[in-house]
Coordinates of N, CA, C and O in Angstrom, one line a residue:
M1 N -54.5 8.1 19.9 CA -53.6 9.1 19.5 C -52.9 9.8 20.6 O -51.7 10.1 20.5
E2 N -53.5 9.9 21.7 CA -53.0 10.5 22.9 C -51.7 9.8 23.4 O -50.7 10.3 23.8
D3 N -51.8 8.4 23.4 CA -50.7 7.6 23.8 C -49.5 7.8 22.9 O -48.3 7.9 23.4
A4 N -49.7 8.0 21.6 CA -48.6 8.2 20.7 C -47.9 9.5 21.0 O -46.7 9.6 21.0
N5 N -48.7 10.6 21.2 CA -48.2 11.9 21.6 C -47.4 11.9 22.9 O -46.4 12.5 23.1
S6 N -48.0 11.1 23.9 CA -47.4 11.0 25.2 C -46.0 10.3 25.1 O -45.0 10.7 25.7
N7 N -46.0 9.2 24.3 CA -44.7 8.5 24.1 C -43.7 9.3 23.4 O -42.5 9.3 23.7
F8 N -44.2 10.1 22.4 CA -43.3 10.9 21.6 C -42.7 12.0 22.6 O -41.5 12.2 22.6
A9 N -43.5 12.6 23.4 CA -43.0 13.6 24.3 C -42.0 13.0 25.3 O -41.0 13.6 25.6
Q10 N -42.3 11.8 25.8 CA -41.4 11.2 26.8 C -40.0 10.9 26.1 O -39.0 11.1 26.6
D11 N -40.1 10.4 24.8 CA -38.9 10.0 24.1 C -38.1 11.3 23.8 O -36.8 11.3 23.9
L12 N -38.8 12.4 23.5 CA -38.1 13.6 23.2 C -37.4 14.2 24.4 O -36.2 14.6 24.4
I13 N -38.1 14.1 25.6 CA -37.5 14.6 26.8 C -36.3 13.7 27.2 O -35.2 14.2 27.5
A14 N -36.4 12.4 27.0 CA -35.3 11.5 27.3 C -34.1 11.8 26.4 O -32.9 11.8 26.8
S15 N -34.4 12.0 25.1 CA -33.3 12.3 24.2 C -32.6 13.6 24.5 O -31.4 13.7 24.4
M16 N -33.4 14.6 24.8 CA -32.8 15.9 25.2 C -32.0 15.9 26.5 O -30.9 16.5 26.6
T17 N -32.4 15.1 27.4 CA -31.7 14.9 28.6 C -30.4 14.2 28.4 O -29.3 14.6 28.9
E18 N -30.4 13.2 27.5 CA -29.1 12.5 27.2 C -28.2 13.4 26.4 O -27.0 13.4 26.6
A19 N -28.7 14.2 25.5 CA -27.9 15.1 24.7 C -27.2 16.2 25.6 O -26.1 16.5 25.5
A20 N -28.0 16.7 26.6 CA -27.4 17.7 27.5 C -26.3 17.0 28.4 O -25.3 17.6 28.6
A21 N -26.6 15.8 28.8 CA -25.5 15.1 29.6 C -24.3 14.9 28.8 O -23.2 15.0 29.2
H22 N -24.5 14.5 27.5 CA -23.3 14.3 26.6 C -22.6 15.6 26.4 O -21.3 15.6 26.4
A23 N -23.3 16.7 26.2 CA -22.6 18.0 26.0 C -21.8 18.4 27.3 O -20.8 19.1 27.1
R24 N -22.3 18.0 28.4 CA -21.6 18.3 29.7 C -20.4 17.5 29.9 O -19.5 17.7 30.7
G25 N -20.3 16.4 29.1 CA -19.2 15.4 29.2 C -19.5 14.3 30.1 O -18.6 13.5 30.4
D26 N -20.7 14.1 30.6 CA -21.1 13.0 31.4 C -21.1 11.7 30.5 O -21.3 11.8 29.3
A27 N -20.9 10.6 31.1 CA -20.9 9.3 30.4 C -22.3 9.0 30.0 O -23.2 9.0 30.8
T28 N -22.5 8.8 28.7 CA -23.8 8.4 28.1 C -23.6 7.3 27.1 O -22.5 7.0 26.7
D29 N -24.7 6.8 26.5 CA -24.6 5.9 25.4 C -24.6 6.6 24.1 O -24.7 5.9 23.1
A30 N -24.6 7.9 24.1 CA -24.6 8.7 22.9 C -23.4 8.4 22.0 O -22.3 8.2 22.5
R31 N -23.6 8.4 20.7 CA -22.5 8.2 19.8 C -22.2 9.5 19.0 O -23.2 10.2 18.7
E32 N -21.0 9.7 18.8 CA -20.6 10.9 18.1 C -20.1 10.5 16.7 O -19.3 9.6 16.6
H33 N -20.5 11.2 15.7 CA -20.1 11.0 14.3 C -19.2 12.2 13.9 O -19.7 13.3 13.8
V34 N -18.0 11.9 13.6 CA -17.0 13.0 13.2 C -16.7 12.8 11.7 O -16.3 11.7 11.3
I35 N -16.9 13.8 11.0 CA -16.6 13.8 9.5 C -15.4 14.7 9.3 O -15.3 15.8 9.7
E36 N -14.4 14.0 8.8 CA -13.1 14.7 8.4 C -13.4 15.6 7.2 O -13.7 15.1 6.1
V37 N -13.3 16.9 7.4 CA -13.6 17.8 6.3 C -12.2 18.2 5.6 O -11.4 18.8 6.3
P38 N -12.0 17.8 4.4 CA -10.8 18.1 3.7 C -10.7 19.6 3.4 O -11.7 20.3 3.3
D39 N -9.5 20.1 3.2 CA -9.3 21.5 2.8 C -9.4 21.6 1.3 O -8.5 21.3 0.6
V40 N -10.6 22.0 0.9 CA -11.0 22.0 -0.5 C -10.1 22.9 -1.3 O -9.6 22.6 -2.4
R41 N -9.9 24.1 -0.8 CA -9.0 25.1 -1.5 C -7.6 24.5 -1.7 O -7.0 24.6 -2.8
A42 N -7.1 23.9 -0.7 CA -5.7 23.3 -0.8 C -5.6 22.2 -1.8 O -4.7 22.2 -2.6
I43 N -6.7 21.4 -1.9 CA -6.7 20.3 -2.9 C -6.7 21.0 -4.3 O -6.0 20.6 -5.2
R44 N -7.6 21.9 -4.5 CA -7.7 22.6 -5.8 C -6.4 23.3 -6.2 O -5.9 23.1 -7.3
E45 N -5.8 24.0 -5.2 CA -4.6 24.8 -5.5 C -3.4 23.8 -5.8 O -2.6 24.1 -6.7
A46 N -3.4 22.7 -5.1 CA -2.3 21.7 -5.3 C -2.4 21.1 -6.8 O -1.4 20.8 -7.3
L47 N -3.6 21.1 -7.3 CA -3.8 20.6 -8.7 C -3.6 21.7 -9.7 O -3.6 21.5 -10.9
G48 N -3.4 23.0 -9.2 CA -3.2 24.1 -10.1 C -4.4 24.5 -10.9 O -4.2 25.0 -12.0
L49 N -5.6 24.3 -10.4 CA -6.8 24.6 -11.1 C -7.5 25.8 -10.5 O -7.5 26.0 -9.3
S50 N -8.2 26.5 -11.4 CA -9.1 27.6 -11.0 C -10.3 27.0 -10.4 O -10.5 25.7 -10.6
Q51 N -11.1 27.8 -9.7 CA -12.4 27.2 -9.2 C -13.2 26.7 -10.3 O -13.8 25.6 -10.2
Q52 N -13.3 27.4 -11.4 CA -14.1 27.0 -12.6 C -13.6 25.7 -13.1 O -14.4 24.8 -13.4
A53 N -12.3 25.6 -13.3 CA -11.7 24.4 -13.9 C -11.9 23.2 -13.0 O -12.2 22.1 -13.5
F54 N -11.7 23.3 -11.7 CA -11.9 22.3 -10.7 C -13.3 21.8 -10.7 O -13.6 20.6 -10.8
A55 N -14.2 22.7 -10.6 CA -15.7 22.4 -10.6 C -16.1 21.7 -11.8 O -16.8 20.6 -11.7
S56 N -15.6 22.1 -13.0 CA -15.9 21.5 -14.2 C -15.3 20.1 -14.3 O -16.0 19.1 -14.7
A57 N -14.1 19.9 -14.0 CA -13.4 18.7 -14.1 C -14.0 17.6 -13.2 O -14.0 16.4 -13.6
Y58 N -14.4 18.0 -12.0 CA -14.9 17.0 -11.1 C -16.4 17.0 -10.9 O -17.0 16.4 -9.9
R59 N -17.1 17.8 -11.8 CA -18.6 17.8 -11.7 C -19.1 18.3 -10.4 O -20.1 17.7 -9.9
I60 N -18.5 19.3 -9.9 CA -19.0 19.9 -8.6 C -19.6 21.3 -9.0 O -19.0 22.1 -9.7
P61 N -20.8 21.5 -8.6 CA -21.4 22.9 -8.9 C -20.5 24.0 -8.4 O -20.0 23.9 -7.2
L62 N -20.2 25.0 -9.2 CA -19.3 26.0 -8.8 C -19.7 26.7 -7.6 O -18.9 27.0 -6.7
A63 N -21.0 27.0 -7.4 CA -21.5 27.6 -6.2 C -21.2 26.8 -4.9 O -20.9 27.3 -3.9
T64 N -21.3 25.5 -5.1 CA -21.1 24.6 -4.0 C -19.6 24.7 -3.6 O -19.2 24.8 -2.4
L65 N -18.7 24.6 -4.6 CA -17.3 24.7 -4.4 C -16.9 26.0 -3.7 O -16.2 26.0 -2.7
K66 N -17.5 27.1 -4.2 CA -17.2 28.4 -3.6 C -17.7 28.4 -2.1 O -17.0 29.0 -1.2
G67 N -18.8 27.9 -1.9 CA -19.4 27.8 -0.5 C -18.4 27.1 0.4 O -18.2 27.5 1.6
W68 N -17.9 25.9 0.0 CA -17.0 25.2 0.8 C -15.7 26.0 1.0 O -15.2 26.0 2.1
E69 N -15.2 26.6 0.0 CA -13.9 27.3 0.1 C -14.0 28.5 1.0 O -13.1 28.9 1.7
Q70 N -15.2 29.1 1.0 CA -15.4 30.3 1.8 C -15.9 30.0 3.2 O -16.1 30.9 4.0
G71 N -16.1 28.7 3.5 CA -16.5 28.3 4.8 C -18.0 28.6 5.1 O -18.4 28.4 6.3
R72 N -18.8 28.9 4.1 CA -20.2 29.1 4.3 C -20.9 27.7 4.5 O -22.0 27.6 5.1
R73 N -20.3 26.7 3.8 CA -20.9 25.4 3.9 C -19.7 24.4 4.0 O -18.6 24.8 3.8
H74 N -20.1 23.2 4.4 CA -19.1 22.1 4.6 C -19.5 20.9 3.8 O -20.7 20.6 3.8
P75 N -18.6 20.2 3.2 CA -18.9 19.0 2.5 C -19.5 18.0 3.5 O -19.0 17.8 4.6
D76 N -20.6 17.2 3.0 CA -21.1 16.1 3.9 C -20.1 15.0 3.8 O -19.1 15.0 3.1
A77 N -20.5 13.9 4.4 CA -19.6 12.7 4.4 C -19.3 12.2 3.0 O -18.1 11.8 2.7
T78 N -20.3 12.1 2.2 CA -20.1 11.6 0.8 C -19.1 12.5 0.0 O -18.2 12.1 -0.6
A79 N -19.4 13.8 0.1 CA -18.6 14.8 -0.6 C -17.2 14.8 -0.1 O -16.2 14.9 -0.8
S80 N -17.0 14.6 1.2 CA -15.7 14.6 1.8 C -14.9 13.4 1.3 O -13.7 13.5 1.1
A81 N -15.6 12.2 1.2 CA -14.9 11.1 0.7 C -14.5 11.3 -0.8 O -13.4 10.9 -1.2
Y82 N -15.4 11.9 -1.6 CA -15.1 12.2 -3.0 C -13.9 13.1 -3.0 O -12.9 12.9 -3.8
L83 N -13.8 14.2 -2.2 CA -12.7 15.1 -2.2 C -11.4 14.4 -1.8 O -10.3 14.7 -2.3
S84 N -11.5 13.5 -0.9 CA -10.3 12.7 -0.5 C -9.7 11.9 -1.7 O -8.5 11.8 -1.9
I85 N -10.6 11.3 -2.4 CA -10.2 10.6 -3.6 C -9.6 11.5 -4.6 O -8.5 11.2 -5.2
I86 N -10.2 12.7 -4.9 CA -9.6 13.7 -5.8 C -8.2 14.0 -5.3 O -7.3 14.1 -6.1
A87 N -8.0 14.3 -4.0 CA -6.7 14.7 -3.5 C -5.7 13.6 -3.7 O -4.5 13.9 -4.0
R88 N -6.1 12.3 -3.6 CA -5.1 11.2 -3.7 C -4.9 10.7 -5.1 O -3.8 10.2 -5.5
M89 N -6.0 10.8 -5.9 CA -6.0 10.2 -7.2 C -6.7 11.1 -8.2 O -7.7 10.7 -8.8
P90 N -6.2 12.3 -8.4 CA -7.0 13.2 -9.3 C -7.2 12.8 -10.7 O -8.3 12.9 -11.3
D91 N -6.2 12.1 -11.3 CA -6.3 11.7 -12.7 C -7.3 10.5 -12.8 O -8.1 10.5 -13.7
A92 N -7.2 9.6 -11.9 CA -8.2 8.5 -11.9 C -9.6 8.9 -11.7 O -10.5 8.4 -12.3
A93 N -9.8 9.9 -10.8 CA -11.1 10.5 -10.6 C -11.7 11.1 -11.8 O -12.8 10.9 -12.2
R94 N -10.8 11.9 -12.6 CA -11.3 12.5 -13.8 C -11.6 11.4 -14.9 O -12.6 11.5 -15.6
E95 N -10.8 10.4 -15.0 CA -11.0 9.3 -15.9 C -12.3 8.6 -15.6 O -13.0 8.2 -16.5
A96 N -12.5 8.3 -14.4 CA -13.7 7.6 -14.0 C -15.0 8.4 -14.4 O -16.0 7.9 -14.8
L97 N -14.9 9.8 -14.3 CA -16.0 10.6 -14.7 C -16.2 10.6 -16.2 O -17.3 10.7 -16.6
K98 N -15.1 10.5 -16.9 CA -15.2 10.5 -18.4 C -15.9 9.2 -18.8 O -16.7 9.2 -19.8
A99 N -15.7 8.1 -18.1 CA -16.3 6.8 -18.5 C -17.7 6.7 -18.2 O -18.5 5.9 -18.7
A100 N -18.2 7.6 -17.2 CA -19.6 7.5 -16.8 C -20.5 8.1 -17.8 O -20.3 9.0 -18.5

């Protein structure tokens, strides 16, 4: 068990060292994942919907929608993709939900 703890500690130190180097802008093998976060309020307003109507139409919990719009939370990658679909194809998104 001691070897596993020792390996874990060494891996953790190496990871933190690489993260710090990346944060400083040094060249590393670290990968960065950027999620494009859509403007949820702008999408909703462009559709002319209240928060309640938008949440209901697209099956998004109202509290989640409010959190996104108020900046307390941000959509994850899956929710961001869904919001992008709503922005581009709102009627098709609603129809797809009705069929489900």
